[in-house]
PDB file of C-alpha atoms and ligand atoms in Angstrom:
ATOM      1  CA  MET Y  17     -21.242  -9.970 -13.832  1.00 50.00           C
ATOM      2  CA  THR Y  18     -20.232  -7.332 -11.268  1.00 49.00           C
ATOM      3  CA  THR Y  19     -22.922  -5.830  -9.016  1.00 55.00           C
ATOM      4  CA  VAL Y  20     -22.631  -3.072  -6.502  1.00 60.00           C
ATOM      5  CA  ARG Y  21     -23.116  -4.696  -3.018  1.00 71.00           C
ATOM      6  CA  GLU Y  22     -22.935  -3.074   0.324  1.00 82.00           C
ATOM      7  CA  ARG Y  23     -20.230  -5.225   1.818  1.00 94.00           C
ATOM      8  CA  PRO Y  24     -18.662  -6.517  -1.459  1.00 96.00           C
ATOM      9  CA  LEU Y  25     -15.745  -8.098   0.479  1.00 98.00           C
ATOM     10  CA  ASP Y  26     -17.945 -10.142   2.840  1.00 97.00           C
ATOM     11  CA  GLY Y  27     -16.149 -13.659   3.272  1.00 97.00           C
ATOM     12  CA  LYS Y  28     -12.666 -12.346   2.048  1.00 98.00           C
ATOM     13  CA  VAL Y  29      -9.581 -12.128   3.807  1.00 99.00           C
ATOM     14  CA  ALA Y  30      -6.939  -9.308   3.348  1.00 99.00           C
ATOM     15  CA  ILE Y  31      -3.566  -8.446   4.558  1.00 99.00           C
ATOM     16  CA  VAL Y  32      -2.370  -4.722   4.619  1.00 99.00           C
ATOM     17  CA  THR Y  33       1.250  -3.850   5.196  1.00 99.00           C
ATOM     18  CA  GLY Y  34       2.177  -0.649   6.808  1.00 98.00           C
ATOM     19  CA  ALA Y  35      -1.036  -0.593   8.462  1.00 98.00           C
ATOM     20  CA  GLY Y  36      -0.345   0.897  11.691  1.00 98.00           C
ATOM     21  CA  ARG Y  37      -1.047   4.489  10.668  1.00 98.00           C
ATOM     22  CA  GLY Y  38      -1.599   6.626   7.561  1.00 98.00           C
ATOM     23  CA  LEU Y  39      -2.855   5.307   4.319  1.00 98.00           C
ATOM     24  CA  GLY Y  40      -2.478   1.700   5.462  1.00 98.00           C
ATOM     25  CA  ARG Y  41      -4.561   2.063   8.404  1.00 98.00           C
ATOM     26  CA  SER Y  42      -7.208   3.861   6.429  1.00 98.00           C
ATOM     27  CA  MET Y  43      -7.120   1.329   3.804  1.00 98.00           C
ATOM     28  CA  ALA Y  44      -7.271  -1.726   6.216  1.00 98.00           C
ATOM     29  CA  GLY Y  45     -10.604   0.076   7.873  1.00 98.00           C
ATOM     30  CA  ALA Y  46     -12.139   0.341   4.069  1.00 98.00           C
ATOM     31  CA  LEU Y  47     -11.456  -3.314   3.638  1.00 98.00           C
ATOM     32  CA  ALA Y  48     -13.047  -4.172   7.118  1.00 98.00           C
ATOM     33  CA  ASP Y  49     -16.025  -1.933   6.283  1.00 98.00           C
ATOM     34  CA  ALA Y  50     -16.461  -3.688   2.982  1.00 98.00           C
ATOM     35  CA  GLY Y  51     -16.802  -6.994   4.938  1.00 98.00           C
ATOM     36  CA  ALA Y  52     -13.169  -8.491   4.828  1.00 98.00           C
ATOM     37  CA  ARG Y  53     -11.430  -9.938   7.724  1.00 98.00           C
ATOM     38  CA  VAL Y  54      -8.043  -7.886   7.780  1.00 98.00           C
ATOM     39  CA  CYS Y  55      -4.602  -8.855   8.937  1.00 99.00           C
ATOM     40  CA  VAL Y  56      -2.693  -5.755   9.874  1.00 99.00           C
ATOM     41  CA  ALA Y  57       1.235  -5.594   9.512  1.00 98.00           C
ATOM     42  CA  ALA Y  58       3.921  -3.156  10.525  1.00 98.00           C
ATOM     43  CA  ARG Y  59       6.818  -3.107  13.049  1.00 98.00           C
ATOM     44  CA  SER Y  60       5.007  -1.332  15.795  1.00 95.00           C
ATOM     45  CA  GLY Y  61       2.673  -3.705  17.338  1.00 97.00           C
ATOM     46  CA  ASP Y  62       0.860  -1.121  19.599  1.00 98.00           C
ATOM     47  CA  GLU Y  63      -0.623   0.553  16.649  1.00 98.00           C
ATOM     48  CA  LEU Y  64      -1.622  -2.618  15.031  1.00 98.00           C
ATOM     49  CA  ASP Y  65      -3.380  -3.701  18.387  1.00 98.00           C
ATOM     50  CA  THR Y  66      -5.248  -0.367  18.565  1.00 98.00           C
ATOM     51  CA  PHE Y  67      -6.799  -1.240  14.931  1.00 98.00           C
ATOM     52  CA  VAL Y  68      -7.907  -4.805  16.080  1.00 98.00           C
ATOM     53  CA  ARG Y  69      -9.494  -3.537  19.196  1.00 98.00           C
ATOM     54  CA  GLU Y  70     -11.423  -0.795  17.335  1.00 98.00           C
ATOM     55  CA  GLN Y  71     -12.567  -3.536  14.765  1.00 98.00           C
ATOM     56  CA  ALA Y  72     -13.582  -5.796  17.874  1.00 98.00           C
ATOM     57  CA  ASP Y  73     -15.618  -3.062  19.268  1.00 98.00           C
ATOM     58  CA  LEU Y  74     -17.314  -2.990  15.841  1.00 98.00           C
ATOM     59  CA  GLY Y  75     -17.927  -6.652  16.171  1.00 97.00           C
ATOM     60  CA  ARG Y  76     -15.307  -7.642  13.537  1.00 98.00           C
ATOM     61  CA  GLU Y  77     -12.521  -9.923  13.489  1.00 98.00           C
ATOM     62  CA  ALA Y  78      -9.154  -8.638  12.632  1.00 98.00           C
ATOM     63  CA  LEU Y  79      -5.466  -9.748  13.256  1.00 98.00           C
ATOM     64  CA  ALA Y  80      -2.304  -7.926  14.223  1.00 98.00           C
ATOM     65  CA  CYS Y  81       1.038  -9.410  12.984  1.00 98.00           C
ATOM     66  CA  PRO Y  82       3.994  -7.272  13.966  1.00 98.00           C
ATOM     67  CA  THR Y  83       6.151  -7.707  10.874  1.00 98.00           C
ATOM     68  CA  ASP Y  84       9.292  -5.975   9.179  1.00 98.00           C
ATOM     69  CA  VAL Y  85       8.542  -6.241   5.564  1.00 99.00           C
ATOM     70  CA  THR Y  86      12.164  -6.364   4.670  1.00 98.00           C
ATOM     71  CA  ASP Y  87      12.782  -9.764   6.601  1.00 98.00           C
ATOM     72  CA  ALA Y  88      11.820 -12.693   4.351  1.00 98.00           C
ATOM     73  CA  GLU Y  89      11.173 -15.170   7.392  1.00 98.00           C
ATOM     74  CA  ALA Y  90       8.893 -12.586   9.020  1.00 98.00           C
ATOM     75  CA  VAL Y  91       6.945 -12.003   5.903  1.00 99.00           C
ATOM     76  CA  ASN Y  92       6.365 -15.752   5.363  1.00 98.00           C
ATOM     77  CA  ARG Y  93       5.111 -15.970   9.112  1.00 98.00           C
ATOM     78  CA  LEU Y  94       2.629 -13.071   8.534  1.00 98.00           C
ATOM     79  CA  VAL Y  95       0.984 -14.805   5.393  1.00 99.00           C
ATOM     80  CA  ASP Y  96       1.053 -18.252   6.963  1.00 98.00           C
ATOM     81  CA  GLY Y  97      -0.301 -16.796  10.228  1.00 98.00           C
ATOM     82  CA  THR Y  98      -3.112 -15.091   8.459  1.00 99.00           C
ATOM     83  CA  VAL Y  99      -4.038 -18.263   6.530  1.00 98.00           C
ATOM     84  CA  ASP Y 100      -3.919 -20.353   9.621  1.00 98.00           C
ATOM     85  CA  ALA Y 101      -6.174 -17.691  11.512  1.00 98.00           C
ATOM     86  CA  PHE Y 102      -8.712 -17.187   8.758  1.00 98.00           C
ATOM     87  CA  GLY Y 103      -8.593 -20.172   6.480  1.00 98.00           C
ATOM     88  CA  ARG Y 104      -7.791 -18.186   3.141  1.00 98.00           C
ATOM     89  CA  LEU Y 105      -5.961 -15.144   1.632  1.00 98.00           C
ATOM     90  CA  ASP Y 106      -7.877 -13.106  -1.058  1.00 98.00           C
ATOM     91  CA  VAL Y 107      -6.325  -9.740  -0.968  1.00 99.00           C
ATOM     92  CA  LEU Y 108      -2.659  -8.343  -0.225  1.00 99.00           C
ATOM     93  CA  VAL Y 109      -2.185  -4.621  -0.004  1.00 99.00           C
ATOM     94  CA  ASN Y 110       1.679  -3.761  -0.320  1.00 99.00           C
ATOM     95  CA  ASN Y 111       1.644  -0.631   1.287  1.00 98.00           C
ATOM     96  CA  SER Y 112       4.480  -0.313   3.837  1.00 98.00           C
ATOM     97  CA  GLY Y 113       6.884   2.385   2.597  1.00 98.00           C
ATOM     98  CA  ILE Y 114       9.404   5.080   3.767  1.00 98.00           C
ATOM     99  CA  VAL Y 115      10.670   8.221   2.318  1.00 97.00           C
ATOM    100  CA  ALA Y 116      13.763  10.436   2.614  1.00 97.00           C
ATOM    101  CA  THR Y 117      14.415  13.815   0.889  1.00 95.00           C
ATOM    102  CA  THR Y 118      18.198  13.637   0.686  1.00 97.00           C
ATOM    103  CA  PRO Y 119      20.095  15.245  -2.159  1.00 98.00           C
ATOM    104  CA  LEU Y 120      22.138  12.445  -4.078  1.00 98.00           C
ATOM    105  CA  LEU Y 121      25.568  13.550  -2.959  1.00 98.00           C
ATOM    106  CA  ASP Y 122      24.535  13.488   0.562  1.00 98.00           C
ATOM    107  CA  GLN Y 123      22.818  10.209   0.481  1.00 98.00           C
ATOM    108  CA  GLU Y 124      24.734   7.294   2.073  1.00 98.00           C
ATOM    109  CA  PRO Y 125      24.352   3.892   0.789  1.00 98.00           C
ATOM    110  CA  ASP Y 126      22.747   2.802   4.142  1.00 98.00           C
ATOM    111  CA  GLU Y 127      19.667   5.047   3.432  1.00 98.00           C
ATOM    112  CA  TRP Y 128      19.400   4.229  -0.158  1.00 98.00           C
ATOM    113  CA  ASP Y 129      19.369   0.301   0.742  1.00 98.00           C
ATOM    114  CA  ARG Y 130      16.751   1.034   3.606  1.00 98.00           C
ATOM    115  CA  ILE Y 131      14.403   2.841   1.106  1.00 98.00           C
ATOM    116  CA  ILE Y 132      14.747   0.080  -1.636  1.00 98.00           C
ATOM    117  CA  ALA Y 133      14.570  -2.688   1.011  1.00 98.00           C
ATOM    118  CA  THR Y 134      11.214  -1.422   2.523  1.00 98.00           C
ATOM    119  CA  ASN Y 135       9.493   0.044  -0.710  1.00 98.00           C
ATOM    120  CA  LEU Y 136      10.704  -2.559  -3.193  1.00 99.00           C
ATOM    121  CA  ARG Y 137      12.046  -5.832  -1.661  1.00 98.00           C
ATOM    122  CA  GLY Y 138       9.063  -5.845   0.847  1.00 99.00           C
ATOM    123  CA  VAL Y 139       6.625  -5.818  -2.033  1.00 99.00           C
ATOM    124  CA  TYR Y 140       8.518  -8.686  -3.615  1.00 99.00           C
ATOM    125  CA  LEU Y 141       8.755 -10.631  -0.390  1.00 99.00           C
ATOM    126  CA  ALA Y 142       5.027 -10.308   0.445  1.00 99.00           C
ATOM    127  CA  THR Y 143       3.776 -10.810  -3.032  1.00 99.00           C
ATOM    128  CA  ARG Y 144       5.813 -13.925  -3.197  1.00 98.00           C
ATOM    129  CA  ALA Y 145       4.607 -15.284   0.327  1.00 99.00           C
ATOM    130  CA  ALA Y 146       0.959 -14.529  -0.881  1.00 99.00           C
ATOM    131  CA  GLY Y 147       1.507 -16.242  -4.215  1.00 98.00           C
ATOM    132  CA  ARG Y 148       2.110 -19.592  -2.391  1.00 98.00           C
ATOM    133  CA  TYR Y 149      -1.479 -19.371  -1.510  1.00 98.00           C
ATOM    134  CA  MET Y 150      -2.955 -17.279  -4.388  1.00 98.00           C
ATOM    135  CA  VAL Y 151      -1.545 -19.384  -7.355  1.00 98.00           C
ATOM    136  CA  PRO Y 152      -2.945 -22.794  -6.099  1.00 98.00           C
ATOM    137  CA  ALA Y 153      -6.385 -21.105  -5.261  1.00 98.00           C
ATOM    138  CA  LYS Y 154      -6.236 -19.686  -8.875  1.00 98.00           C
ATOM    139  CA  SER Y 155      -7.488 -16.375  -7.477  1.00 98.00           C
ATOM    140  CA  GLY Y 156      -6.321 -13.243  -5.772  1.00 98.00           C
ATOM    141  CA  LYS Y 157      -5.861  -9.451  -5.746  1.00 99.00           C
ATOM    142  CA  VAL Y 158      -2.703  -7.875  -5.181  1.00 99.00           C
ATOM    143  CA  VAL Y 159      -2.737  -3.988  -4.693  1.00 99.00           C
ATOM    144  CA  ASN Y 160       0.804  -2.270  -4.705  1.00 99.00           C
ATOM    145  CA  ILE Y 161       1.010   1.226  -3.273  1.00 99.00           C
ATOM    146  CA  ALA Y 162       3.380   3.187  -5.556  1.00 99.00           C
ATOM    147  CA  SER Y 163       3.621   6.927  -5.933  1.00 98.00           C
ATOM    148  CA  ASN Y 164       3.097   9.723  -8.532  1.00 98.00           C
ATOM    149  CA  HIS Y 165       6.920  10.413  -7.646  1.00 98.00           C
ATOM    150  CA  ALA Y 166       7.603   7.375  -9.799  1.00 98.00           C
ATOM    151  CA  MET Y 167       6.444   9.417 -12.876  1.00 97.00           C
ATOM    152  CA  ILE Y 168       7.906  12.839 -12.160  1.00 96.00           C
ATOM    153  CA  GLY Y 169      11.383  13.900 -11.163  1.00 95.00           C
ATOM    154  CA  VAL Y 170      11.433  15.702  -7.769  1.00 94.00           C
ATOM    155  CA  PRO Y 171      14.951  16.738  -6.292  1.00 96.00           C
ATOM    156  CA  GLY Y 172      15.968  14.609  -3.393  1.00 97.00           C
ATOM    157  CA  PHE Y 173      13.632  11.762  -4.037  1.00 97.00           C
ATOM    158  CA  ALA Y 174      15.985   9.659  -6.186  1.00 98.00           C
ATOM    159  CA  ALA Y 175      15.871   6.472  -3.989  1.00 98.00           C
ATOM    160  CA  TYR Y 176      12.173   6.754  -3.241  1.00 98.00           C
ATOM    161  CA  ALA Y 177      11.262   7.400  -6.971  1.00 98.00           C
ATOM    162  CA  ALA Y 178      13.324   4.544  -8.029  1.00 98.00           C
ATOM    163  CA  SER Y 179      11.749   2.084  -5.415  1.00 98.00           C
ATOM    164  CA  LYS Y 180       8.292   3.246  -6.626  1.00 98.00           C
ATOM    165  CA  ALA Y 181       9.104   3.051 -10.358  1.00 98.00           C
ATOM    166  CA  GLY Y 182      10.250  -0.468  -9.339  1.00 98.00           C
ATOM    167  CA  VAL Y 183       6.911  -1.257  -7.821  1.00 99.00           C
ATOM    168  CA  ILE Y 184       5.199  -0.043 -11.130  1.00 99.00           C
ATOM    169  CA  ALA Y 185       7.386  -2.343 -13.101  1.00 98.00           C
ATOM    170  CA  PHE Y 186       6.982  -5.121 -10.566  1.00 99.00           C
ATOM    171  CA  THR Y 187       3.312  -4.549 -10.750  1.00 99.00           C
ATOM    172  CA  LYS Y 188       3.267  -5.106 -14.692  1.00 98.00           C
ATOM    173  CA  THR Y 189       5.563  -8.211 -14.605  1.00 99.00           C
ATOM    174  CA  MET Y 190       3.558  -9.999 -12.016  1.00 99.00           C
ATOM    175  CA  ALA Y 191       0.290  -9.068 -13.668  1.00 98.00           C
ATOM    176  CA  ILE Y 192       1.265 -10.926 -16.751  1.00 98.00           C
ATOM    177  CA  GLU Y 193       3.143 -13.767 -14.919  1.00 98.00           C
ATOM    178  CA  TRP Y 194      -0.006 -14.420 -12.733  1.00 98.00           C
ATOM    179  CA  ALA Y 195      -2.941 -13.621 -15.218  1.00 98.00           C
ATOM    180  CA  ARG Y 196      -3.277 -17.206 -16.141  1.00 98.00           C
ATOM    181  CA  TYR Y 197      -4.181 -18.004 -12.438  1.00 98.00           C
ATOM    182  CA  GLY Y 198      -6.880 -15.361 -12.255  1.00 98.00           C
ATOM    183  CA  ILE Y 199      -4.825 -13.069 -10.001  1.00 98.00           C
ATOM    184  CA  SER Y 200      -5.033  -9.483 -10.542  1.00 98.00           C
ATOM    185  CA  VAL Y 201      -2.167  -7.284  -9.773  1.00 99.00           C
ATOM    186  CA  ASN Y 202      -2.539  -3.589  -9.961  1.00 98.00           C
ATOM    187  CA  ALA Y 203      -1.126  -0.380  -8.208  1.00 99.00           C
ATOM    188  CA  LEU Y 204      -2.318   2.901  -6.765  1.00 99.00           C
ATOM    189  CA  ALA Y 205      -0.111   5.875  -7.150  1.00 98.00           C
ATOM    190  CA  PRO Y 206      -1.070   8.507  -4.752  1.00 98.00           C
ATOM    191  CA  GLY Y 207       0.088  12.206  -4.866  1.00 98.00           C
ATOM    192  CA  TYR Y 208       0.434  14.215  -1.603  1.00 98.00           C
ATOM    193  CA  PHE Y 209      -2.123  12.672   1.125  1.00 98.00           C
ATOM    194  CA  ALA Y 210      -1.862  14.131   4.690  1.00 98.00           C
ATOM    195  CA  THR Y 211      -0.329  11.448   6.813  1.00 98.00           C
ATOM    196  CA  PRO Y 212       2.331  11.059   9.420  1.00 97.00           C
ATOM    197  CA  LEU Y 213       4.878  10.380   6.626  1.00 96.00           C
ATOM    198  CA  ASN Y 214       4.606  14.145   5.805  1.00 96.00           C
ATOM    199  CA  ALA Y 215       3.634  15.779   9.137  1.00 96.00           C
ATOM    200  CA  GLY Y 216       6.853  17.432   9.075  1.00 95.00           C
ATOM    201  CA  LEU Y 217       6.394  19.089   5.684  1.00 94.00           C
ATOM    202  CA  ARG Y 218       2.651  20.047   6.601  1.00 96.00           C
ATOM    203  CA  ALA Y 219       3.958  21.671   9.719  1.00 97.00           C
ATOM    204  CA  ASP Y 220       5.997  24.153   7.617  1.00 97.00           C
ATOM    205  CA  PRO Y 221       3.696  26.832   6.124  1.00 97.00           C
ATOM    206  CA  GLU Y 222       6.044  27.599   3.250  1.00 97.00           C
ATOM    207  CA  LEU Y 223       6.597  24.145   2.202  1.00 95.00           C
ATOM    208  CA  THR Y 224       2.973  23.426   2.452  1.00 97.00           C
ATOM    209  CA  ARG Y 225       2.224  26.442   0.189  1.00 97.00           C
ATOM    210  CA  ARG Y 226       4.735  25.043  -2.249  1.00 96.00           C
ATOM    211  CA  VAL Y 227       2.980  21.732  -2.203  1.00 96.00           C
ATOM    212  CA  HIS Y 228      -0.518  23.181  -2.722  1.00 97.00           C
ATOM    213  CA  ARG Y 229       0.839  25.305  -5.726  1.00 97.00           C
ATOM    214  CA  ALA Y 230       2.135  22.021  -7.345  1.00 96.00           C
ATOM    215  CA  ILE Y 231      -1.255  20.436  -7.109  1.00 97.00           C
ATOM    216  CA  PRO Y 232      -4.142  21.719  -9.174  1.00 97.00           C
ATOM    217  CA  ALA Y 233      -6.737  20.657  -6.550  1.00 98.00           C
ATOM    218  CA  HIS Y 234      -4.624  22.966  -4.296  1.00 97.00           C
ATOM    219  CA  ARG Y 235      -4.659  20.554  -1.164  1.00 98.00           C
ATOM    220  CA  PHE Y 236      -3.438  17.309   0.104  1.00 98.00           C
ATOM    221  CA  GLY Y 237      -5.534  14.073  -0.445  1.00 98.00           C
ATOM    222  CA  ARG Y 238      -7.522  12.704   2.471  1.00 98.00           C
ATOM    223  CA  PRO Y 239      -6.552   9.069   3.268  1.00 98.00           C
ATOM    224  CA  GLU Y 240     -10.156   7.873   2.792  1.00 98.00           C
ATOM    225  CA  GLU Y 241     -10.100   9.325  -0.693  1.00 98.00           C
ATOM    226  CA  LEU Y 242      -8.047   6.175  -1.648  1.00 98.00           C
ATOM    227  CA  ALA Y 243     -10.800   3.670  -0.521  1.00 97.00           C
ATOM    228  CA  PRO Y 244     -13.015   3.576  -3.626  1.00 97.00           C
ATOM    229  CA  TRP Y 245     -10.045   3.014  -5.766  1.00 98.00           C
ATOM    230  CA  LEU Y 246      -8.684   0.337  -3.395  1.00 98.00           C
ATOM    231  CA  LEU Y 247     -12.024  -1.481  -3.315  1.00 98.00           C
ATOM    232  CA  LEU Y 248     -12.209  -1.494  -7.055  1.00 98.00           C
ATOM    233  CA  LEU Y 249      -8.935  -3.273  -7.299  1.00 98.00           C
ATOM    234  CA  ALA Y 250      -9.603  -5.624  -4.263  1.00 98.00           C
ATOM    235  CA  GLY Y 251     -12.853  -6.733  -5.501  1.00 98.00           C
ATOM    236  CA  ASP Y 252     -14.606  -8.458  -8.541  1.00 96.00           C
ATOM    237  CA  ALA Y 253     -14.618  -5.190 -10.388  1.00 95.00           C
ATOM    238  CA  SER Y 254     -10.842  -5.623 -11.317  1.00 97.00           C
ATOM    239  CA  ASP Y 255     -11.368  -9.469 -12.636  1.00 98.00           C
ATOM    240  CA  PHE Y 256     -10.484  -8.202 -16.063  1.00 98.00           C
ATOM    241  CA  MET Y 257      -7.940  -5.556 -14.900  1.00 98.00           C
ATOM    242  CA  THR Y 258      -4.427  -6.306 -14.341  1.00 98.00           C
ATOM    243  CA  GLY Y 259      -1.091  -4.436 -14.621  1.00 98.00           C
ATOM    244  CA  GLU Y 260      -2.519  -1.156 -14.367  1.00 98.00           C
ATOM    245  CA  THR Y 261      -1.618   1.961 -12.105  1.00 98.00           C
ATOM    246  CA  ILE Y 262      -4.217   4.338 -11.069  1.00 98.00           C
ATOM    247  CA  VAL Y 263      -3.018   7.765 -10.192  1.00 98.00           C
ATOM    248  CA  ILE Y 264      -4.875   9.680  -7.496  1.00 98.00           C
ATOM    249  CA  ASP Y 265      -2.970  13.120  -7.009  1.00 98.00           C
ATOM    250  CA  GLY Y 266      -5.304  15.997  -7.445  1.00 98.00           C
ATOM    251  CA  GLY Y 267      -4.100  16.497 -10.833  1.00 98.00           C
ATOM    252  CA  GLN Y 268      -0.580  17.088 -10.016  1.00 97.00           C
ATOM    253  CA  ILE Y 269       1.119  15.077 -12.908  1.00 97.00           C
ATOM    254  CA  ALA Y 270      -1.679  16.067 -15.461  1.00 95.00           C
ATOM    255  CA  ARG Y 271      -0.030  19.302 -15.991  1.00 84.00           C
TER     256      ARG Y 271
HETATM  257  P1  LIG T  66       3.251   6.548   7.234  1.00 68.73           P
HETATM  258  O1  LIG T  66       4.557   6.858   7.476  1.00 68.73           O
HETATM  259  O2  LIG T  66       2.075   7.444   7.686  1.00 68.73           O
HETATM  260  O3  LIG T  66       2.955   4.996   7.396  1.00 68.73           O
HETATM  261  C1  LIG T  66       3.957   3.971   7.101  1.00 68.73           C
HETATM  262  C2  LIG T  66       3.509   2.661   7.453  1.00 68.73           C
HETATM  263  O4  LIG T  66       4.507   1.750   6.964  1.00 68.73           O
HETATM  264  C3  LIG T  66       3.622   2.617   9.030  1.00 68.73           C
HETATM  265  O5  LIG T  66       2.573   1.741   9.511  1.00 68.73           O
HETATM  266  C4  LIG T  66       5.042   1.766   9.328  1.00 68.73           C
HETATM  267  O6  LIG T  66       4.835   1.387  10.477  1.00 68.73           O
HETATM  268  C5  LIG T  66       5.061   1.082   8.099  1.00 68.73           C
HETATM  269  N1  LIG T  66       6.443   0.591   7.801  1.00 68.73           N
HETATM  270  C6  LIG T  66       7.620   1.347   7.535  1.00 68.73           C
HETATM  271  N2  LIG T  66       8.694   0.538   7.379  1.00 68.73           N
HETATM  272  C7  LIG T  66       8.095  -0.616   7.615  1.00 68.73           C
HETATM  273  C8  LIG T  66       8.814  -1.974   7.701  1.00 68.73           C
HETATM  274  N3  LIG T  66       9.945  -2.166   7.336  1.00 68.73           N
HETATM  275  N4  LIG T  66       8.087  -3.120   7.716  1.00 68.73           N
HETATM  276  C9  LIG T  66       6.685  -3.070   7.830  1.00 68.73           C
HETATM  277  N5  LIG T  66       6.038  -1.922   7.894  1.00 68.73           N
HETATM  278  C10 LIG T  66       6.777  -0.576   7.747  1.00 68.73           C
HETATM  279  O7  LIG T  66       3.087   6.513   5.521  1.00 68.73           O
HETATM  280  P2  LIG T  66       2.091   6.865   4.434  1.00 68.73           P
HETATM  281  O8  LIG T  66       0.725   6.189   5.050  1.00 68.73           O
HETATM  282  O9  LIG T  66       2.001   8.196   4.004  1.00 68.73           O
HETATM  283  O10 LIG T  66       2.449   5.921   3.325  1.00 68.73           O
HETATM  284  C11 LIG T  66       1.865   4.513   2.860  1.00 68.73           C
HETATM  285  C12 LIG T  66       2.336   4.271   1.558  1.00 68.73           C
HETATM  286  O11 LIG T  66       1.937   5.153   0.700  1.00 68.73           O
HETATM  287  C13 LIG T  66       3.921   4.427   1.374  1.00 68.73           C
HETATM  288  O12 LIG T  66       4.479   3.188   0.685  1.00 68.73           O
HETATM  289  C14 LIG T  66       4.258   5.474   0.771  1.00 68.73           C
HETATM  290  O13 LIG T  66       5.268   5.656   0.143  1.00 68.73           O
HETATM  291  C15 LIG T  66       3.036   5.710  -0.199  1.00 68.73           C
HETATM  292  N6  LIG T  66       2.741   7.075  -0.544  1.00 68.73           N
HETATM  293  C16 LIG T  66       2.373   8.108   0.408  1.00 68.73           C
HETATM  294  C17 LIG T  66       1.962   9.338   0.079  1.00 68.73           C
HETATM  295  C18 LIG T  66       1.697  10.413   0.828  1.00 68.73           C
HETATM  296  O14 LIG T  66       1.522  11.393   0.490  1.00 68.73           O
HETATM  297  N7  LIG T  66       1.415  10.118   2.202  1.00 68.73           N
HETATM  298  C19 LIG T  66       2.132   9.671  -1.582  1.00 68.73           C
HETATM  299  C20 LIG T  66       2.466   8.605  -2.234  1.00 68.73           C
HETATM  300  C21 LIG T  66       2.682   7.296  -1.849  1.00 68.73           C
HETATM  301  P3  LIG T  66       6.159   0.872  11.282  1.00 68.73           P
HETATM  302  O15 LIG T  66       7.111   2.142  11.493  1.00 68.73           O
HETATM  303  O16 LIG T  66       5.751   0.765  12.660  1.00 68.73           O
HETATM  304  O17 LIG T  66       6.908  -0.375  10.682  1.00 68.73           O
END
């Protein structure tokens, strides 16, 4: 039976990719607040080191693993290194992502490939690497960060939307493939959240007005507003929930 506990992830170990800044950093903090030991991954080591220092100041153990999620060897090292350091792996949050808003006729194949490689191949690589531990352990939680742009058409977002729709399809498939091992695979699909990813957009008053008009709640989400949903999917509450995608977007796609 699920009970509400103050530190529901005490004793658990989590990996969060793309945790240097933005949503990943916020979610890594939420997992640590909930009691998990967290390994943070991204390409820029400095941002990861800052997270680890902040956690150490709070008396918590965390680990920084500079990783490019498109690199299969590096991703294997990330997962093996986490298990070597902390002895287990319970939660994987596939959050690393990049975006471009290029109209299709202007989009060069390199940019398309980069977006698909980071947002989709990265999710595949990290899930596969984590599965080498979760499947034998017959337990685990995989939380993939998709986007509400997988469910609506927005000009300029073809590669991004395709990658995130792929993440949702991957989530459903892996949920079914791994349900027999007691592993839950779910996704969060945020709408617009204020992070460095969209700092340029938010610096432009006209673009900001346009985004606000598209969102019934009339504002960007705050990164910490993902935490309750993440903790639901990372903890016991999702033991009988798998293959789902939760949309958190201020009502944008409910119109
Ligand atoms: P940010 O740009 O703020 O942060 C992205 C993080 O991903 C950084 O830590 C970055 O670090 C890391 N990253 C990028 N490329 C790679 C790579 N190849 N390997 C490892 N890490 C990488 O983005 P957000 O926090 O806004 O977005 C996080 C996720 O949420 C993304 O998947 C995004 O698509 C999704 N999302 C965001 C929304 C928003 O409005 N903010 C809305 C819907 C979905 P580094 O560059 O150092 O590698």
